[in-house]
Amino acid sequence: MVEKTCAACDCRLDANPIKVKIGGKTVEVCCDDCSRKLKEAHVSATAGRRGRAMEENKILPIRHSVQTASGRISYVEQGAGPAALFVHGVLLNGHLWRHQLTHMSDIRRCIAVDLLAHGDTEIAPDQDVSVTANSKMLAEFLHALKIDQVDVIGNDSGGGIAQIFCALYPARVRSLTLTDCDTHDNWPPEAFKPFLAMAAGGGLRGALDAMLSDKSVYRSPQALGPAYENPERVSDDSIETYLRPFVRSEQRTRDLQRFLAAFDNKHTLAIKSQLRTFKMPTLIAWGTDDVYFDVKWSRWLADNIPGTRRRVEFKNARLFFPEERWQDFNQELREHWQTA
């Protein structure tokens, strides 16, 4: 007669062993403690296999473009599930949101679009590039991708564009997240006006060339340095990714110039009443040390958007904290999506 032993500890089984179902099979153990250990071991092994499979089959960011009435819009996407639309601000592109695409793609189809006159998006020389035009482009973009509703996330002038999009197309929005951004009559912010004046005076191409040839210029207090808590940590590669598209041709530089020249708070003033009726779940996340967008504007948004569920401040953070403090921001964003 074959002696039966415990599936967990190999000890001899008595006449009344405990039967345990593991992975679709029934095994016998000698006691409740062995039953528990066997179940825990199975759960751990299954989780490990699942994790390795997810890593092996991980969907990496993919660059796409899609034709719309506003031009051929470039974007990067990663993940699957409900769509989340990330909107960057002036002088940047979808690269700003790379940490969100990488680390939030387990629960969302994360899409980072390049705005009109930015990144790899291609437009006609006479294309309207105002912030309202960009908001309308987002609606065309989603229509082209056959996406009905999105979680919208905006930063800087992209946050202003996101507000306009939500005001004009509220039915397209599942939830809204606004980080430091142009708000109400604070567009353009006072601290950005010297850059606009320089560009209006014909110095834009020279400034772009200077920042590209010497990356320390980009990081300096006279350029984009004030937008970062730690500008010295911004990589040369990121600066290239952000700025190089603007100097690929004279037309691209002119497009950026037109984008800058179109800055006008009339666009956000015009949608104040619609914002006050926007009730979709909204997160307001703000850096307390932003020289462009004082934290008071986060309070203004929270007071004027009835859908606001949470307003959070990141101490000492600056404008581009979604890039610098992405772990903290992603945690807030994940909780927002899960509760929304």
Coordinates of C-alpha atoms in Angstrom, one line a residue:
M1 CA 0.0 0.0 0.0
V2 CA 1.4 3.5 -1.0
E3 CA 1.8 5.8 2.0
K4 CA 0.1 9.2 1.5
T5 CA 2.0 12.3 2.5
C6 CA 1.1 15.9 3.1
A7 CA 1.4 18.1 -0.1
A8 CA 2.9 20.9 2.0
C9 CA 5.2 19.2 4.5
D10 CA 5.6 15.6 3.3
C11 CA 4.6 14.2 6.7
R12 CA 2.4 11.0 6.8
L13 CA -1.3 11.6 6.4
D14 CA -3.8 10.0 8.7
A15 CA -7.1 8.5 7.7
N16 CA -8.9 11.9 7.5
P17 CA -6.7 14.4 5.6
I18 CA -7.8 17.9 4.7
K19 CA -8.5 18.4 1.0
V20 CA -7.4 21.7 -0.6
K21 CA -8.1 22.9 -4.1
I22 CA -5.0 24.5 -5.6
G23 CA -4.8 25.7 -9.2
G24 CA -7.7 23.5 -10.3
K25 CA -6.4 20.4 -8.6
T26 CA -7.3 18.8 -5.3
V27 CA -4.5 17.9 -2.9
E28 CA -4.4 16.6 0.6
V29 CA -2.6 18.2 3.6
C30 CA -2.3 17.2 7.3
C31 CA -3.5 20.4 9.0
D32 CA -5.0 23.8 8.7
D33 CA -1.5 25.5 8.9
C34 CA -0.3 23.5 6.0
S35 CA -3.4 24.3 4.1
R36 CA -2.8 28.0 4.6
K37 CA 0.9 27.8 3.6
L38 CA 0.1 26.0 0.4
K39 CA -2.6 28.5 -0.6
E40 CA -0.2 31.4 0.2
A41 CA 2.6 29.8 -1.9
H42 CA 0.2 29.3 -4.8
V43 CA -1.0 32.9 -4.7
S44 CA 2.6 34.2 -4.6
A45 CA 3.7 32.0 -7.5
T46 CA 0.7 33.0 -9.6
A47 CA 1.4 36.7 -8.9
G48 CA 5.0 36.3 -9.9
R49 CA 4.1 34.6 -13.2
R50 CA 1.5 37.3 -13.9
G51 CA 4.0 40.0 -13.2
R52 CA 6.6 38.4 -15.5
A53 CA 4.0 38.0 -18.3
M54 CA 3.0 41.6 -17.9
E55 CA 6.6 42.8 -18.1
E56 CA 7.3 40.6 -21.2
N57 CA 4.1 41.8 -22.9
K58 CA 4.3 45.4 -21.8
I59 CA 3.0 47.9 -24.3
L60 CA 5.6 50.5 -25.0
P61 CA 4.8 54.1 -26.0
I62 CA 4.1 54.3 -29.7
R63 CA 4.2 57.5 -31.8
H64 CA 1.2 58.0 -34.1
S65 CA -0.4 60.7 -36.2
V66 CA -3.9 61.3 -37.3
Q67 CA -5.4 63.7 -39.9
T68 CA -7.9 66.2 -38.7
A69 CA -9.4 69.4 -40.0
S70 CA -6.8 71.3 -38.0
G71 CA -3.8 69.4 -39.4
R72 CA -2.0 66.1 -38.9
I73 CA -1.9 65.7 -35.2
S74 CA 1.0 63.8 -33.6
Y75 CA 0.6 61.9 -30.4
V76 CA 2.2 59.1 -28.2
E77 CA 0.1 56.5 -26.5
Q78 CA 0.6 53.6 -24.1
G79 CA -1.7 51.2 -22.4
A80 CA -5.3 50.1 -22.8
G81 CA -8.7 50.7 -21.3
P82 CA -10.5 54.0 -20.8
A83 CA -8.7 56.9 -22.6
A84 CA -6.8 59.6 -20.8
L85 CA -5.8 62.7 -22.7
F86 CA -2.7 64.6 -21.5
V87 CA -2.3 68.2 -22.7
H88 CA 1.1 70.0 -22.4
G89 CA 1.8 73.7 -22.5
V90 CA 3.9 76.2 -24.5
L91 CA 7.4 75.3 -25.6
L92 CA 7.0 71.7 -24.7
N93 CA 5.2 68.6 -26.3
G94 CA 3.9 65.3 -25.2
H95 CA 7.3 64.3 -23.8
L96 CA 6.3 66.1 -20.6
W97 CA 3.9 63.3 -19.7
R98 CA 6.3 60.3 -20.3
H99 CA 6.3 59.3 -16.7
Q100 CA 2.5 59.2 -16.7
L101 CA 2.3 57.1 -19.8
T102 CA 4.8 54.7 -18.5
H103 CA 3.4 54.3 -15.0
M104 CA -0.3 54.9 -15.5
S105 CA -0.9 52.7 -18.5
D106 CA -1.9 49.8 -16.4
I107 CA -5.3 51.4 -15.9
R108 CA -5.7 53.8 -18.8
R109 CA -5.0 54.2 -22.5
C110 CA -2.7 57.2 -22.0
I111 CA -2.5 59.6 -24.9
A112 CA -0.1 62.6 -24.9
V113 CA -0.9 64.9 -27.8
D114 CA 1.4 67.5 -29.5
L115 CA -0.5 70.8 -29.7
L116 CA -0.8 72.9 -32.8
A117 CA 2.6 74.5 -33.5
H118 CA 4.4 72.1 -31.2
G119 CA 6.2 68.8 -31.4
D120 CA 5.7 66.7 -34.5
T121 CA 2.2 68.0 -35.3
E122 CA 2.0 69.3 -38.8
I123 CA -0.3 72.3 -39.7
A124 CA -0.9 74.7 -42.6
P125 CA 0.9 78.0 -42.5
D126 CA -2.4 79.8 -42.0
Q127 CA -3.9 77.5 -39.4
D128 CA -5.4 79.2 -36.4
V129 CA -3.2 78.2 -33.4
S130 CA -5.0 80.0 -30.6
V131 CA -5.9 78.2 -27.4
T132 CA -9.5 77.9 -28.4
A133 CA -8.4 76.5 -31.8
N134 CA -6.4 74.0 -29.9
S135 CA -9.4 73.0 -27.8
K136 CA -11.4 72.5 -30.9
M137 CA -8.5 70.4 -32.4
L138 CA -8.7 68.1 -29.4
A139 CA -12.4 67.4 -30.2
E140 CA -11.5 66.7 -33.8
F141 CA -8.6 64.5 -32.6
L142 CA -10.8 62.4 -30.4
H143 CA -13.4 62.1 -33.1
A144 CA -10.7 60.8 -35.5
L145 CA -9.6 58.2 -33.0
K146 CA -13.3 57.3 -32.3
I147 CA -12.9 58.1 -28.6
D148 CA -16.2 59.3 -27.1
Q149 CA -15.0 60.3 -23.6
V150 CA -11.7 60.9 -21.8
D151 CA -10.0 61.8 -18.6
V152 CA -8.4 65.2 -19.3
I153 CA -5.1 66.3 -17.7
G154 CA -3.6 69.7 -18.4
N155 CA -0.5 71.7 -17.4
D156 CA 0.5 75.3 -18.1
S157 CA -1.2 76.7 -21.2
G158 CA -2.4 73.1 -21.8
G159 CA -4.4 73.5 -18.6
G160 CA -6.0 76.6 -20.0
I161 CA -6.8 74.7 -23.2
A162 CA -8.2 71.8 -21.1
Q163 CA -10.5 74.2 -19.3
I164 CA -11.8 75.5 -22.6
F165 CA -12.2 72.0 -23.9
C166 CA -14.3 71.0 -20.8
A167 CA -16.4 74.1 -21.2
L168 CA -17.1 73.6 -24.9
Y169 CA -17.4 69.8 -24.9
P170 CA -18.4 68.7 -21.3
A171 CA -20.0 65.5 -22.6
R172 CA -16.6 64.3 -23.8
V173 CA -15.0 64.5 -20.3
R174 CA -15.1 61.7 -17.8
S175 CA -12.9 63.5 -15.3
L176 CA -10.6 66.6 -15.2
T177 CA -7.2 67.1 -13.6
L178 CA -5.6 70.6 -13.7
T179 CA -2.1 71.3 -12.6
D180 CA -0.4 74.8 -12.5
C181 CA -1.9 76.5 -15.5
D182 CA -3.3 79.7 -17.1
T183 CA -6.6 80.6 -15.4
H184 CA -9.2 83.3 -15.8
D185 CA -7.5 86.6 -16.4
N186 CA -4.0 85.4 -15.5
W187 CA -3.1 84.6 -19.1
P188 CA -0.4 85.3 -20.0
P189 CA 1.1 85.4 -16.5
E190 CA 3.2 88.4 -15.6
A191 CA 6.5 86.4 -15.3
F192 CA 6.1 85.1 -18.9
K193 CA 5.5 88.5 -20.5
P194 CA 9.3 89.3 -21.0
F195 CA 9.6 86.1 -23.1
L196 CA 6.6 87.1 -25.1
A197 CA 8.0 90.6 -25.7
M198 CA 11.3 89.2 -26.8
A199 CA 9.5 86.9 -29.3
A200 CA 7.3 89.7 -30.6
G201 CA 10.5 91.7 -31.1
G202 CA 11.9 89.1 -33.5
G203 CA 14.2 87.3 -31.0
L204 CA 12.5 84.0 -30.9
R205 CA 14.7 82.0 -33.3
G206 CA 17.8 83.4 -31.7
A207 CA 16.6 82.4 -28.3
L208 CA 15.7 78.8 -29.4
D209 CA 19.1 78.5 -31.1
A210 CA 20.9 79.7 -28.0
M211 CA 19.0 77.2 -25.7
L212 CA 19.8 74.3 -28.1
S213 CA 23.5 75.1 -28.6
D214 CA 24.0 75.6 -24.9
K215 CA 21.6 73.7 -22.7
S216 CA 22.5 75.7 -19.6
V217 CA 20.8 78.6 -21.2
Y218 CA 17.5 76.7 -21.2
R219 CA 18.1 75.9 -17.5
S220 CA 19.0 79.5 -16.6
P221 CA 16.8 82.0 -14.7
Q222 CA 16.4 84.0 -17.9
A223 CA 14.8 81.1 -19.8
L224 CA 12.9 78.0 -18.5
G225 CA 14.9 77.6 -15.3
P226 CA 12.1 79.1 -13.1
A227 CA 9.6 76.5 -14.3
Y228 CA 11.6 73.8 -12.5
E229 CA 12.3 73.1 -8.9
N230 CA 15.6 71.5 -10.0
P231 CA 16.5 72.8 -13.4
E232 CA 20.0 71.4 -13.3
R233 CA 18.4 67.9 -13.5
V234 CA 16.7 68.5 -16.8
S235 CA 18.6 66.3 -19.3
D236 CA 20.0 67.6 -22.6
D237 CA 17.9 64.9 -24.4
S238 CA 14.7 66.3 -22.9
I239 CA 15.7 69.9 -24.0
E240 CA 16.4 68.6 -27.5
T241 CA 13.1 66.8 -27.6
Y242 CA 11.2 69.9 -26.5
L243 CA 12.9 72.5 -28.6
R244 CA 14.3 70.9 -31.8
P245 CA 11.0 70.7 -33.6
F246 CA 10.6 74.5 -33.4
V247 CA 13.7 75.0 -35.6
R248 CA 13.3 72.3 -38.2
S249 CA 12.1 75.0 -40.6
E250 CA 11.4 78.7 -40.6
Q251 CA 7.7 77.8 -40.9
R252 CA 7.7 75.9 -37.6
T253 CA 9.4 78.8 -35.9
R254 CA 6.7 81.2 -37.3
D255 CA 4.0 78.8 -36.1
L256 CA 5.3 79.0 -32.5
Q257 CA 5.5 82.8 -32.9
R258 CA 1.9 82.9 -33.9
F259 CA 1.0 80.6 -30.9
L260 CA 2.7 83.0 -28.6
A261 CA 1.2 86.1 -30.2
A262 CA -2.3 84.6 -29.7
F263 CA -2.0 84.5 -25.9
D264 CA -5.0 86.4 -24.6
N265 CA -7.1 85.9 -21.5
K266 CA -10.3 86.6 -23.5
H267 CA -10.3 82.9 -24.2
T268 CA -10.6 81.8 -20.6
L269 CA -12.8 84.8 -19.5
A270 CA -15.2 83.7 -22.2
I271 CA -15.8 80.2 -20.6
K272 CA -16.1 81.3 -16.9
S273 CA -19.9 80.6 -16.8
Q274 CA -19.5 77.2 -18.4
L275 CA -16.8 76.3 -15.9
R276 CA -19.3 77.1 -13.1
T277 CA -21.6 74.4 -14.4
F278 CA -18.9 71.7 -15.0
K279 CA -19.7 68.9 -12.5
M280 CA -17.5 66.1 -13.7
P281 CA -15.0 64.9 -11.0
T282 CA -12.1 67.3 -10.9
L283 CA -8.6 67.2 -9.2
I284 CA -6.7 70.5 -8.7
A285 CA -3.0 69.8 -8.1
W286 CA -0.6 72.7 -7.6
G287 CA 3.0 73.6 -6.8
T288 CA 3.4 76.1 -4.1
D289 CA 6.5 77.8 -5.5
D290 CA 5.4 78.5 -9.0
V291 CA 6.5 81.9 -10.2
Y292 CA 4.0 81.9 -13.1
F293 CA 0.9 80.6 -11.4
D294 CA 0.4 81.5 -7.8
V295 CA -1.3 78.9 -5.6
K296 CA -4.3 81.3 -5.3
W297 CA -5.3 80.2 -8.8
S298 CA -5.8 76.7 -7.6
R299 CA -8.2 78.0 -5.0
W300 CA -10.0 80.0 -7.7
L301 CA -10.4 76.9 -9.9
A302 CA -11.7 74.9 -6.9
D303 CA -14.2 77.6 -6.0
N304 CA -15.4 77.9 -9.6
I305 CA -15.5 74.3 -10.8
P306 CA -18.4 72.5 -8.8
G307 CA -17.0 69.1 -9.8
T308 CA -13.8 69.7 -7.7
R309 CA -13.3 66.7 -5.4
R310 CA -9.9 67.5 -4.2
R311 CA -7.3 70.3 -4.2
V312 CA -3.8 69.3 -3.3
E313 CA -0.6 71.4 -3.0
F314 CA 2.9 70.1 -3.5
K315 CA 5.2 72.1 -1.3
N316 CA 8.1 73.9 -3.0
A317 CA 7.1 72.4 -6.4
R318 CA 7.1 74.5 -9.6
L319 CA 5.3 74.6 -12.9
F320 CA 6.6 71.4 -14.4
F321 CA 6.2 69.2 -11.3
P322 CA 4.3 66.5 -13.2
E323 CA 7.7 65.8 -14.8
E324 CA 9.9 66.4 -11.7
R325 CA 7.6 64.9 -9.0
W326 CA 5.9 62.4 -11.1
Q327 CA 5.7 59.7 -8.4
D328 CA 3.7 61.9 -6.0
F329 CA 1.5 63.3 -8.9
N330 CA 0.8 59.9 -10.3
Q331 CA -0.4 58.7 -6.9
E332 CA -2.8 61.6 -6.7
L333 CA -3.9 61.0 -10.3
R334 CA -4.4 57.2 -9.7
E335 CA -6.6 57.8 -6.6
H336 CA -8.6 60.5 -8.5
W337 CA -9.3 58.1 -11.4
Q338 CA -10.2 55.3 -9.0
T339 CA -12.6 57.3 -7.0
A340 CA -14.1 59.3 -9.9

